[in-house]
Amino acid sequence: MTSAAEQRAPAGEPAAGSGQPAAANGTRRAVPPVPAVWPGAPTPLGARFRAGPDGVAGTNFALWAAGAEAVRVCLFDEHGRETRIPLTELTHEIWHGFVPGVMPGQRYGYRVDGRWDPWTGARWNPAKLLLDPYARAVDGEFRLPPEVYGHVRDWPDQSVADTVRDERDSAPYVPKGVVVHDDDDWSDDRRPKTPWADSVIYELHVRGFTQLHPGVPEELRGTYAGLAHPAAIEHLVKLGVTAVELLPVHQFAHEDHLLRRGLVNYWGYNSIGYFAPHAAYAASGTTGGQVGEFKRMVRALHAAGIEVILDVVYNHTAEAGELGPTLSLKGIDNRGYYRLQGDARRYADYTGCGNTLHVVQPQVLRLITDSLRYWVTEMGVDGFRFDLAAALARSMHDVDMLSPFLAVIAQDPVLRRVKLIAEPWDVGSGGYQVGAFPPLWTEWNDRYRNTVRDFWRHALPDVREMGYRLSGSSDLYAWGGRRPYASVNFVTAHDGFTLRDLVSYETKHNEANGENNRDGTDDNRSWNCGAEGETDEEDVRALRRRQLRNLLTTLLLSTGVPMLVAGDELGRTQRGNNNAYCQDNEISWVDWSLLEEPGWRALCELTSRLIALRHRHPVLRRRAFFSGRAQTADGLRDLAWFTARGAEMTEADWYAPAATLGMYLSGRDIPGRDERGAPVVDDSFLALLHAGDGPTGFVLPGPPWAERYEVVVDTSAEEQDEPPGTVHRAGAEITVPARTVLLLRVA
């Protein structure tokens, strides 16, 4: 009687060590002779084409696999025939060799041999072809048949299935790495280098942004080349955004449960190749062309003054937990790459995705930082937004702001100079860390999102929280030298309702995801304005458009870094789906036909006008927190708050139920100096935010605050007039319509 660990699956093909793959009819296929392999070098890691000894061209292969017993690099020709080459040199746990004659475009993978002992975390299986973690390009689609699992997926006793090694060859079913020659020095590129305080971020999906764009040629839609097309860039420039934040573009795989339902992972938060641009977004082929196409996209955006920020997923990979597939790291050194529990069969999961990368491990930290530097220095990107960044900041268990990951980033001469955005939470214990990241970082501020949503649906008990969020969230970030731009302010993101759905649905409608509407959050803080979903009631539709204007105006007038989501400025809807991660279709794609409707076109024009207003006025994008103190003898302060009576707010006013808030921003007391050392002076503004369901009177503050006020923005109007607008004298009581933002300039 053998134990489960000693059992093996019936062999459908010869074991990986045979070197002679079987043809479909059972005969042996001829394979080329194994080429010579020279010692090569252990650095850099990955497959790097170069000139070897005596100028001979070839490729150096280097793979860190600490506990492995043998490593073979496997080369594939255009017919899928495999040549296996042993790497016999081992330096500091890195297997390496130089193979003469291997040129750019060569497809390859690795087979790594070692112990099979899942109880101790050892899961080596040479029958599985593994993707190089440092592959610069990936050719082929990830499918998940049983052959790509290191264990016998359909073992009768599922409680021990992950302990039974599967001997079937996975090579026919997995993508291959591609050798890429990269000699681009970026000498002709000019990075925008937009200061944080001046930034306006636009979150978009490479495929979804252009898939329906009428101005982008059909063959380029949904690709890097499509995003680089003048028609796509024209919208970004007209809107006035300074950076695009791209949903994941690292090579990713689709989960099995989605493929079985006929769906895919559309968002891409399931990375498997941290150096390779996702091949499906390339119009120029997948045998290396995707690398150059991505670079050309970055250059085109830079030429338009737009930075490129990548949403990166270094917290977990597509290999999931012990029952997941063996695609790369799991088969190279499972114990080295992943955090394991005390029971080493199981994975520590701080991500909700089955596994967590073991960032405390030096070689894993090296993988991540090598990847980050590569995307900056060789691919031209300007920054990163780190998915579930708290998982990366964990030491052995707890989140630690002195963790190796954060320490390495802080001293790295390349990475400390680019934009770094944390999603400051994970799903583990103690993972919520909003406001806790060190000064080098900015953070997604979900407290801003929640507060603004609650204010405009009239659900806040008082206005204390709203005051903090409008003025830069000093309660969260005014420590350790951090600035207001540490807060990335957002009302919506890819995850959740679109802005239009936020005012059209009170409950999620995720039936299309095939999970019986169980997926996605129930904490939407939304209000449907009186009807659930789309409606023909014109009063409801008008109110919804007004609420959209309120939300966008609030976002773009708030101190901090605003982030918009692609299509929100057009009224894009996901039909109530608040978790459209698996919807690669019209539910997720930007619908450009909305610009043909006057109401949505007006919303887009207002968004563009608000961004332009923000760019013109430094008082709206401060580099330091407000003091709230009088700087001159007349008692004028840089920030003041007013009730509808025209009086400054008292302590009691902050705690009283209210739907109306007046915020005065002084342009006379802006800290800092311009590039020539002159004081920064700007106009002063009074913003009136009224979330009540009826009009209210508001007494405009008199001297020293102002003598007259000029209306700049009035969200109660469908069409916004360009200034100069209506002028009111100080001390007058004006009527603020229901659910309206008024922005008045001190005249």
XYZ file of C-alpha atoms in Angstrom:
747
model
C 0.000 0.000 0.000
C 1.651 3.292 -1.094
C 1.065 6.701 0.413
C -0.578 9.478 -1.583
C 2.772 11.229 -1.962
C 4.268 8.136 -3.589
C 1.445 7.703 -6.074
C 1.708 9.006 -9.603
C -0.742 9.739 -12.335
C -0.766 7.448 -15.346
C 1.680 8.858 -17.851
C -0.042 10.190 -20.946
C 3.345 11.152 -22.413
C 6.940 10.306 -21.502
C 8.400 11.970 -18.444
C 10.100 15.283 -19.005
C 13.576 13.789 -18.842
C 13.207 11.666 -21.967
C 14.166 14.396 -24.397
C 12.124 12.671 -27.134
C 8.494 13.869 -27.099
C 5.940 11.470 -28.508
C 3.888 12.343 -31.550
C 0.109 11.999 -31.553
C 0.365 8.582 -33.238
C 2.800 7.290 -30.603
C 5.928 7.455 -32.805
C 8.988 9.424 -31.813
C 9.457 12.810 -33.434
C 12.922 13.730 -34.582
C 14.400 16.571 -32.621
C 17.455 18.657 -33.390
C 20.694 17.727 -31.620
C 21.229 19.467 -28.313
C 23.359 22.542 -29.006
C 26.472 23.380 -27.061
C 26.034 25.313 -23.850
C 28.816 27.466 -22.424
C 29.069 28.473 -18.744
C 27.630 31.926 -19.261
C 26.963 34.247 -16.319
C 24.569 34.274 -13.346
C 23.608 37.876 -14.007
C 21.450 39.387 -15.252
C 18.633 36.971 -14.573
C 16.408 35.897 -17.429
C 17.177 35.271 -21.098
C 19.445 38.002 -22.440
C 20.631 38.064 -26.044
C 24.230 39.260 -26.327
C 27.616 38.593 -27.822
C 29.441 35.777 -26.044
C 33.084 34.675 -26.178
C 34.864 35.640 -29.418
C 31.839 37.750 -30.344
C 29.585 34.745 -30.932
C 25.930 35.790 -30.753
C 23.665 33.861 -28.447
C 21.522 34.064 -25.329
C 22.519 33.811 -21.695
C 19.959 32.020 -19.528
C 19.968 32.526 -15.745
C 17.355 31.251 -13.284
C 17.263 31.417 -9.496
C 16.041 28.037 -8.195
C 17.590 27.568 -4.768
C 16.499 24.031 -3.860
C 16.380 22.518 -7.328
C 18.419 19.480 -8.302
C 18.511 20.140 -12.054
C 17.396 22.826 -14.510
C 16.944 22.540 -18.253
C 16.160 25.360 -20.644
C 13.748 24.144 -23.331
C 13.792 25.688 -26.808
C 10.802 25.384 -29.147
C 10.835 25.716 -32.907
C 7.978 26.955 -35.079
C 6.441 23.463 -35.114
C 6.471 23.137 -31.334
C 9.388 20.687 -31.302
C 11.343 20.903 -28.082
C 15.088 20.838 -27.458
C 16.141 20.457 -23.818
C 19.480 21.884 -22.725
C 20.833 21.203 -19.224
C 22.142 24.194 -17.305
C 25.010 22.758 -15.289
C 26.540 25.918 -13.869
C 25.316 26.903 -10.411
C 26.405 30.183 -8.793
C 24.791 31.489 -5.622
C 21.666 29.378 -6.220
C 21.397 30.643 -9.823
C 21.503 28.097 -12.672
C 22.994 29.581 -15.811
C 24.443 28.939 -19.239
C 25.147 30.670 -22.571
C 23.686 28.990 -25.653
C 25.354 30.113 -28.904
C 23.078 30.803 -31.823
C 19.891 31.417 -29.829
C 18.535 34.592 -31.385
C 15.738 37.076 -30.599
C 12.332 35.557 -31.266
C 13.325 32.162 -29.844
C 10.558 30.650 -27.704
C 11.639 28.912 -24.521
C 10.726 27.685 -21.041
C 12.282 25.813 -18.142
C 11.943 22.372 -16.599
C 13.117 22.223 -12.992
C 13.701 18.963 -11.140
C 13.793 18.367 -7.397
C 11.980 16.724 -4.511
C 8.218 16.231 -4.501
C 7.212 16.624 -0.879
C 4.204 18.959 -0.557
C 4.136 18.517 3.231
C 7.357 20.507 3.393
C 6.379 22.844 0.539
C 8.548 21.127 -2.094
C 6.607 20.906 -5.384
C 9.205 20.357 -8.113
C 7.872 18.554 -11.167
C 9.992 18.373 -14.354
C 6.964 17.336 -16.419
C 5.740 20.924 -16.198
C 7.138 23.553 -18.545
C 7.642 26.751 -16.574
C 7.535 30.359 -17.691
C 10.718 32.297 -16.968
C 9.879 34.892 -14.258
C 12.137 37.317 -16.169
C 10.677 36.668 -19.636
C 10.427 39.942 -21.569
C 7.671 38.657 -23.853
C 5.215 35.766 -23.763
C 3.811 33.917 -26.768
C 0.611 31.925 -26.451
C -2.532 31.803 -24.317
C -2.791 30.316 -20.860
C -5.282 27.463 -20.777
C -5.885 25.313 -17.729
C -6.394 21.659 -18.719
C -5.381 19.039 -16.134
C -1.920 18.736 -17.677
C -0.815 22.181 -16.445
C -1.309 21.249 -12.796
C 1.671 19.887 -10.885
C -0.643 17.594 -8.932
C -3.327 15.216 -10.191
C -6.266 17.524 -10.325
C -8.900 14.795 -10.695
C -7.495 12.466 -8.031
C -10.413 10.556 -6.452
C -9.630 11.725 -2.917
C -9.588 15.506 -3.290
C -8.387 16.011 0.290
C -4.947 14.772 -0.771
C -5.063 15.541 -4.495
C -2.412 18.267 -4.212
C 0.080 15.722 -2.848
C -0.046 13.383 -5.872
C 2.384 14.428 -8.605
C 1.078 14.573 -12.179
C 3.565 13.216 -14.726
C 1.892 14.505 -17.881
C 3.797 17.000 -20.028
C 2.344 20.516 -19.873
C 4.406 22.015 -22.717
C 1.695 21.777 -25.407
C -0.735 23.711 -23.217
C 1.275 26.629 -21.823
C 2.718 29.807 -23.352
C 6.432 30.198 -23.875
C 8.819 33.002 -23.073
C 10.376 34.844 -26.004
C 13.974 36.042 -26.248
C 13.873 39.789 -26.895
C 16.725 42.048 -27.987
C 16.422 45.445 -26.342
C 18.871 48.188 -27.373
C 16.582 51.221 -26.981
C 18.195 54.016 -24.949
C 15.142 56.353 -24.841
C 17.330 59.303 -25.844
C 14.508 60.793 -27.923
C 11.900 60.565 -25.138
C 10.945 63.465 -22.874
C 9.221 62.483 -19.666
C 6.579 65.022 -18.536
C 7.709 64.804 -14.867
C 4.489 66.393 -13.656
C 4.741 67.387 -9.964
C 2.431 65.436 -7.679
C 0.429 68.509 -6.709
C -0.296 69.292 -10.370
C -1.340 65.763 -11.300
C -4.763 64.611 -12.466
C -4.898 60.819 -12.867
C -7.136 58.989 -15.331
C -7.575 55.268 -14.636
C -8.184 53.276 -17.815
C -8.098 49.787 -19.280
C -5.937 49.481 -22.404
C -8.472 47.285 -24.180
C -11.672 48.815 -22.872
C -10.701 52.421 -23.597
C -10.324 51.968 -27.354
C -12.376 48.870 -28.168
C -15.373 50.947 -29.301
C -13.575 54.175 -30.235
C -14.791 55.225 -33.698
C -11.644 57.246 -34.408
C -9.249 54.350 -33.793
C -8.756 51.971 -36.762
C -10.521 48.702 -36.127
C -7.329 46.635 -36.292
C -5.785 48.758 -33.507
C -8.723 48.830 -31.121
C -8.051 47.268 -27.754
C -4.262 47.467 -28.127
C -1.274 49.500 -27.012
C -1.154 50.920 -30.543
C -4.805 51.896 -30.224
C -4.122 53.860 -27.050
C -1.214 55.559 -28.827
C -3.448 56.577 -31.743
C -4.025 60.349 -32.104
C -7.803 59.896 -31.743
C -7.395 58.305 -28.308
C -4.765 60.778 -27.136
C -6.883 63.699 -28.356
C -9.558 62.907 -25.776
C -7.007 62.740 -22.957
C -5.446 66.052 -23.975
C -8.815 67.770 -24.350
C -9.852 66.486 -20.959
C -6.640 67.828 -19.427
C -5.475 64.794 -17.450
C -1.740 64.576 -16.726
C -1.358 60.801 -16.269
C -3.027 57.583 -17.293
C -3.081 54.784 -14.732
C -3.297 51.548 -16.713
C -5.047 48.549 -15.242
C -2.597 45.607 -15.163
C -0.522 45.169 -18.321
C 1.871 42.554 -16.943
C 1.250 39.188 -18.598
C -1.641 37.577 -16.739
C -3.671 34.374 -16.851
C -7.377 33.644 -16.541
C -8.734 31.702 -13.589
C -10.165 28.247 -14.112
C -13.542 29.071 -12.574
C -13.971 31.877 -15.132
C -12.923 29.805 -18.124
C -15.426 27.109 -17.138
C -18.188 29.743 -17.230
C -17.069 31.093 -20.590
C -15.608 34.246 -19.036
C -12.115 35.732 -18.671
C -10.207 37.887 -16.221
C -10.771 41.253 -17.895
C -9.127 43.486 -15.301
C -5.915 41.441 -15.258
C -5.198 41.241 -11.526
C -3.745 37.744 -11.959
C -0.152 38.308 -13.040
C 2.250 35.584 -14.116
C 4.965 37.563 -15.963
C 6.303 40.697 -14.298
C 8.508 41.796 -17.208
C 6.247 41.016 -20.172
C 3.576 43.331 -21.604
C 0.321 41.380 -21.787
C 0.420 39.820 -25.242
C -3.312 40.010 -25.945
C -3.097 43.826 -26.015
C -0.583 43.844 -28.877
C -1.504 44.573 -32.481
C 2.002 43.704 -33.685
C 2.189 40.030 -32.746
C 3.302 38.157 -29.654
C 6.827 37.017 -30.509
C 8.455 40.172 -29.166
C 6.572 42.828 -31.100
C 4.512 43.680 -28.026
C 7.585 45.166 -26.348
C 8.255 47.745 -29.050
C 4.547 48.511 -29.373
C 4.275 49.254 -25.662
C 7.284 51.570 -25.858
C 5.809 53.455 -28.798
C 2.604 53.926 -26.800
C 4.563 55.404 -23.894
C 6.451 57.730 -26.229
C 3.221 58.958 -27.829
C 1.663 59.690 -24.442
C 4.802 61.454 -23.240
C 4.823 63.605 -26.379
C 1.304 64.716 -25.412
C 2.467 65.599 -21.879
C 0.842 62.549 -20.292
C 2.617 60.270 -17.823
C 2.115 56.506 -17.725
C 1.471 54.820 -14.358
C 1.089 51.036 -14.164
C -1.253 49.223 -11.799
C 0.995 46.370 -10.645
C 0.169 43.138 -8.810
C 3.238 41.924 -6.933
C 1.275 40.607 -3.957
C 0.218 37.296 -5.576
C 0.416 35.377 -8.846
C -1.912 33.395 -11.085
C -0.756 30.081 -9.574
C -3.330 30.369 -6.735
C -3.071 27.978 -3.766
C -2.118 24.342 -3.408
C -4.882 23.334 -5.831
C -3.816 25.886 -8.441
C -1.832 25.324 -11.650
C 1.962 25.080 -11.917
C 2.921 27.792 -14.384
C 6.152 29.356 -13.130
C 7.267 30.170 -9.572
C 5.492 27.231 -7.942
C 7.585 24.815 -9.995
C 10.848 26.785 -9.735
C 11.050 27.106 -5.953
C 7.693 27.035 -4.211
C 9.111 27.524 -0.719
C 11.324 30.381 -1.836
C 8.756 32.406 -3.743
C 5.554 32.010 -1.672
C 4.579 32.543 1.943
C 3.563 29.181 3.377
C 1.651 28.394 6.551
C 2.978 26.291 9.440
C 1.500 23.407 7.490
C 3.705 23.973 4.449
C 1.167 22.301 2.155
C -0.939 25.426 2.547
C -0.284 28.968 1.402
C -0.538 32.106 3.522
C -3.212 34.132 1.752
C -3.311 37.865 2.533
C -4.713 38.658 -0.910
C -7.855 36.569 -1.270
C -6.323 35.025 -4.400
C -4.835 31.854 -2.945
C -1.205 32.856 -2.439
C 1.056 35.713 -1.324
C 4.556 36.372 -2.615
C 7.231 35.974 0.072
C 8.618 39.499 -0.241
C 10.866 39.116 2.807
C 12.857 36.557 0.782
C 15.784 38.441 -0.871
C 15.380 36.844 -4.307
C 11.656 37.622 -4.375
C 12.410 41.202 -3.409
C 14.989 41.218 -6.190
C 12.420 39.935 -8.690
C 10.036 42.762 -7.799
C 12.584 45.565 -7.791
C 14.250 44.300 -10.978
C 10.823 44.339 -12.603
C 10.034 47.859 -11.380
C 13.379 49.223 -12.575
C 12.923 47.506 -15.937
C 9.583 49.202 -16.546
C 11.072 52.584 -15.636
C 14.431 52.430 -17.381
C 13.677 50.236 -20.400
C 9.930 50.647 -20.936
C 9.679 54.326 -20.022
C 6.901 54.321 -17.441
C 6.604 57.061 -14.816
C 5.180 55.346 -11.764
C 3.230 52.502 -10.213
C 0.059 51.884 -8.264
C 0.604 48.836 -6.048
C -2.384 46.544 -5.695
C -2.922 45.453 -2.057
C 0.287 47.198 -1.054
C -0.150 46.253 2.605
C 0.615 42.639 1.645
C 3.991 43.783 0.304
C 4.680 45.708 3.508
C 4.284 42.666 5.770
C 7.433 41.380 7.466
C 6.950 37.825 8.669
C 3.284 38.337 9.510
C 2.286 41.892 10.463
C 2.247 44.969 8.254
C 5.495 46.799 8.997
C 6.299 50.252 7.618
C 10.001 49.381 8.115
C 9.618 46.200 6.058
C 12.320 45.162 3.555
C 10.127 46.084 0.585
C 9.510 49.664 1.722
C 13.123 50.065 2.845
C 14.499 48.933 -0.513
C 12.161 51.239 -2.442
C 13.114 54.198 -0.241
C 16.818 53.928 -1.056
C 16.653 52.774 -4.667
C 18.049 55.570 -6.888
C 15.590 54.778 -9.714
C 12.410 53.874 -7.893
C 12.401 56.582 -5.239
C 12.133 59.174 -8.020
C 8.997 57.861 -9.719
C 5.373 58.110 -8.640
C 4.484 55.463 -6.052
C 0.829 54.896 -5.135
C -0.260 52.390 -2.508
C -3.583 50.661 -2.301
C -3.062 50.749 1.480
C -4.834 47.578 2.531
C -4.996 43.819 2.080
C -7.447 41.167 3.290
C -5.334 39.885 6.187
C -5.532 40.804 9.865
C -4.356 44.378 10.439
C -4.224 45.007 6.707
C -6.093 48.333 6.614
C -3.309 50.962 6.583
C -4.794 54.157 5.112
C -2.612 57.077 6.191
C 0.218 54.863 7.450
C 2.588 54.591 4.477
C 5.881 56.541 4.675
C 6.420 59.996 3.137
C 7.678 58.761 -0.243
C 4.240 57.286 -0.997
C 0.823 58.544 -1.977
C -2.247 56.455 -1.184
C -5.675 55.689 -2.501
C -7.877 57.411 0.062
C -11.051 55.355 0.430
C -12.181 57.550 3.312
C -12.431 60.378 0.779
C -14.550 58.157 -1.475
C -16.897 57.097 1.301
C -17.335 60.596 2.732
C -18.101 62.301 -0.581
C -20.569 59.584 -1.542
C -22.308 59.874 1.833
C -22.456 63.680 1.711
C -24.171 63.795 -1.669
C -26.721 61.147 -0.715
C -27.306 63.199 2.467
C -26.197 60.387 4.782
C -23.553 62.122 6.919
C -24.536 62.855 10.532
C -22.521 66.098 10.388
C -19.916 67.788 8.189
C -16.720 67.179 10.189
C -15.503 64.368 7.955
C -16.359 66.320 4.805
C -14.236 69.244 5.951
C -11.188 67.019 6.334
C -11.648 65.357 2.950
C -12.147 68.611 1.011
C -9.020 70.197 2.490
C -6.499 67.404 1.894
C -7.174 64.897 4.711
C -4.697 66.407 7.150
C -6.035 64.074 9.851
C -4.544 61.182 7.861
C -1.453 62.638 6.201
C -0.119 65.643 8.153
C 2.789 63.744 9.708
C 6.363 62.852 8.824
C 6.678 65.530 6.182
C 3.785 64.223 4.100
C 1.850 66.676 1.957
C -1.766 66.989 0.763
C -0.836 65.143 -2.436
C -0.264 62.030 -0.329
C -4.019 61.579 -0.795
C -5.249 60.245 -4.121
C -8.851 61.384 -3.995
C -11.401 59.312 -5.862
C -15.146 58.773 -5.892
C -15.071 55.748 -8.182
C -12.430 53.267 -9.348
C -12.402 50.227 -11.612
C -13.649 48.201 -8.631
C -17.253 49.196 -7.893
C -19.986 51.209 -9.544
C -19.230 53.671 -12.315
C -20.136 57.261 -11.466
C -23.403 57.023 -13.420
C -24.322 53.756 -11.737
C -23.570 55.315 -8.350
C -26.554 57.618 -8.862
C -28.701 55.030 -10.679
C -28.558 51.885 -8.527
C -28.860 51.219 -4.831
C -27.968 47.535 -5.087
C -25.490 45.635 -7.223
C -26.637 43.729 -10.309
C -23.822 41.261 -11.013
C -25.855 38.406 -12.458
C -23.754 38.390 -15.650
C -20.750 37.264 -13.584
C -22.349 33.870 -12.994
C -21.944 33.933 -9.209
C -25.619 34.416 -8.304
C -24.943 38.074 -7.450
C -22.881 37.057 -4.416
C -19.693 38.736 -5.649
C -18.943 42.433 -5.276
C -19.421 44.666 -2.263
C -22.793 45.493 -0.753
C -21.381 48.705 0.758
C -21.922 50.931 -2.267
C -23.088 54.124 -0.503
C -25.127 54.850 -3.590
C -28.515 56.501 -4.202
C -30.646 55.818 -7.265
C -32.453 59.191 -7.196
C -35.851 57.527 -6.994
C -35.774 54.691 -9.520
C -33.607 51.562 -9.727
C -31.633 51.416 -12.965
C -32.377 53.079 -16.261
C -35.619 55.028 -16.460
C -37.580 57.266 -18.817
C -38.604 59.631 -16.003
C -37.008 62.889 -17.050
C -36.971 64.421 -13.564
C -35.020 61.419 -12.269
C -32.618 61.554 -15.215
C -32.040 65.302 -14.697
C -31.384 64.787 -10.990
C -28.878 62.048 -11.756
C -26.965 64.267 -14.155
C -26.899 66.992 -11.503
C -25.525 64.545 -8.953
C -22.815 63.559 -11.414
C -21.886 67.211 -11.804
C -21.789 67.560 -8.020
C -19.537 64.555 -7.560
C -17.109 65.545 -10.306
C -16.982 69.164 -9.150
C -16.333 68.130 -5.561
C -13.542 65.793 -6.651
C -11.781 68.359 -8.818
C -12.033 71.179 -6.265
C -10.686 69.090 -3.378
C -7.105 69.424 -2.166
C -5.087 66.320 -3.043
C -4.590 64.369 -6.276
C -7.854 63.661 -8.134
C -8.350 60.368 -9.938
C -11.025 59.917 -12.584
C -12.120 56.627 -14.124
C -12.279 56.340 -17.904
C -15.778 56.982 -19.171
C -17.178 58.562 -15.999
C -16.969 61.933 -17.723
C -19.202 60.496 -20.481
C -21.799 58.857 -18.245
C -20.548 55.291 -18.840
C -22.688 52.584 -17.252
C -21.970 48.956 -16.333
C -25.742 48.331 -15.911
C -25.380 48.096 -12.158
C -22.494 45.618 -12.167
C -20.102 46.679 -9.386
C -17.564 43.897 -9.970
C -17.110 43.711 -13.739
C -13.700 42.031 -13.482
C -14.771 39.227 -15.829
C -16.745 41.245 -18.387
C -14.664 41.748 -21.532
C -17.586 43.203 -23.452
C -19.812 46.266 -23.731
C -20.471 46.175 -19.972
C -16.879 47.278 -19.360
C -15.829 49.041 -22.556
C -16.070 52.825 -22.875
C -19.133 53.744 -24.949
C -18.014 56.670 -27.092
C -21.461 57.062 -28.653
C -22.529 58.806 -25.438
C -20.787 61.927 -26.720
C -23.536 62.196 -29.320
C -26.075 62.891 -26.541
C -26.169 66.557 -25.403
C -26.469 65.754 -21.691
C -23.423 63.498 -21.601
C -21.445 65.772 -23.899
C -22.120 68.634 -21.483
C -20.847 66.511 -18.592
C -17.614 65.836 -20.470
C -17.201 69.530 -21.222
C -17.758 70.416 -17.557
C -15.120 67.882 -16.513
C -12.630 69.375 -18.944
C -13.443 72.881 -17.726
C -12.991 71.922 -14.068
C -9.608 70.321 -14.774
C -8.520 73.442 -16.669
C -9.667 75.576 -13.719
C -7.581 73.403 -11.413
C -4.522 73.767 -13.636
C -4.874 77.575 -13.733
C -5.284 78.118 -10.004
C -2.584 76.977 -7.547
C -4.990 77.581 -4.654
C -6.827 74.432 -5.837
C -3.669 72.262 -5.869
C -1.757 73.276 -2.780
C 1.608 71.761 -1.931
C 1.185 72.226 1.827
C -1.655 71.751 4.270
C -3.806 74.700 5.280
C -2.953 76.281 8.628
C -6.376 77.807 9.289
C -4.637 80.703 11.049
C -4.700 84.411 10.240
C -1.518 85.448 8.468
C -2.181 89.221 8.407
C -3.694 91.877 10.675
C -7.036 91.869 8.843
C -7.739 88.360 10.126
C -7.934 86.690 6.709
C -6.966 83.013 6.932
C -5.852 80.616 4.234
C -8.891 78.407 4.911
C -12.197 79.282 6.546
C -15.518 77.470 6.926
C -18.942 79.115 6.893
C -22.484 78.177 7.769
C -25.443 79.206 5.639
C -25.834 82.223 7.957
C -22.566 83.609 6.599
C -20.832 83.140 9.948
C -17.646 81.198 10.536
C -18.317 77.754 11.835
C -17.973 77.092 15.531
C -17.107 73.819 17.235
C -20.805 73.180 17.749
C -21.527 73.747 14.044
C -19.159 70.941 13.082
C -21.099 68.467 15.212
C -24.590 69.648 14.213
C -26.605 67.893 11.464
C -26.137 69.871 8.271
C -26.436 69.510 4.521
C -24.656 72.750 3.623
C -21.014 73.731 3.874
C -19.138 76.854 2.776
C -15.367 76.630 2.183
C -13.250 79.756 1.619
C -9.844 79.276 -0.043
C -7.496 82.251 0.128
C -5.181 82.765 -2.815
C -3.218 85.341 -0.851
C -1.673 82.871 1.595
C -0.316 80.038 -0.543
C 2.882 78.602 0.944
C 5.940 78.212 -1.228
C 7.398 80.136 -4.147
C 7.407 79.714 -7.905
C 10.393 78.541 -9.956
C 11.920 82.040 -9.885
C 11.490 82.418 -6.149
C 8.524 84.805 -6.288
C 5.568 84.378 -3.907
C 2.644 82.384 -5.296
C -0.499 84.521 -5.400
C -3.842 83.460 -6.804
C -7.534 84.333 -6.793
C -9.573 83.445 -3.732
C -12.667 81.245 -3.968
C -15.757 80.410 -1.965
C -17.218 76.946 -2.594
C -20.781 76.295 -1.427
C -21.840 72.640 -1.241
C -25.507 71.963 -0.553
C -26.745 68.346 -0.445
C -30.264 69.092 0.800
C -33.321 68.134 -1.228
C -34.642 71.723 -1.224
C -33.099 75.146 -1.904
C -31.420 77.064 0.892
C -30.381 80.627 1.488
C -26.698 81.397 2.001
C -25.326 84.719 3.241
C -22.090 85.532 1.446
C -19.297 86.506 3.879
C -18.371 90.200 3.840
C -15.021 91.930 4.474
C -12.253 90.966 5.006
C -13.208 87.920 2.961
C -14.609 89.737 -0.048
C -16.612 92.668 -1.345
C -18.092 90.889 -4.371
C -18.324 87.307 -5.645
C -18.528 86.090 -9.231
C -20.171 82.724 -10.054
C -17.709 80.411 -11.817
C -19.467 77.019 -11.563
C -23.133 76.279 -10.853
C -23.941 72.557 -10.979
C -27.688 73.195 -10.952
C -27.362 74.230 -14.620
C -27.221 71.574 -17.320
C -25.073 73.805 -19.507
C -22.253 75.739 -17.864
C -21.611 79.308 -19.018
C -18.042 80.461 -19.287
C -17.137 83.253 -16.856
C -17.672 86.082 -16.224
C -20.827 84.952 -14.524
C -23.343 86.498 -12.177
C -21.809 88.870 -9.607
C -23.136 89.048 -6.016
C -22.203 91.601 -3.409
C -20.763 90.430 -0.126
C -23.328 90.200 2.670
C -26.165 89.351 0.283
C -28.246 86.253 0.824
C -28.348 84.136 -2.300
C -30.420 81.057 -3.034
C -28.510 77.825 -3.503
C -30.683 75.317 -5.395
C -31.198 71.806 -4.055
C -28.219 69.489 -4.459
C -25.827 72.015 -5.944
C -22.240 73.151 -5.841
C -21.609 76.845 -6.391
C -18.046 77.997 -6.913
C -17.616 81.754 -6.569
C -14.487 83.744 -7.244
C -13.682 86.715 -5.048
C -14.003 89.666 -7.408
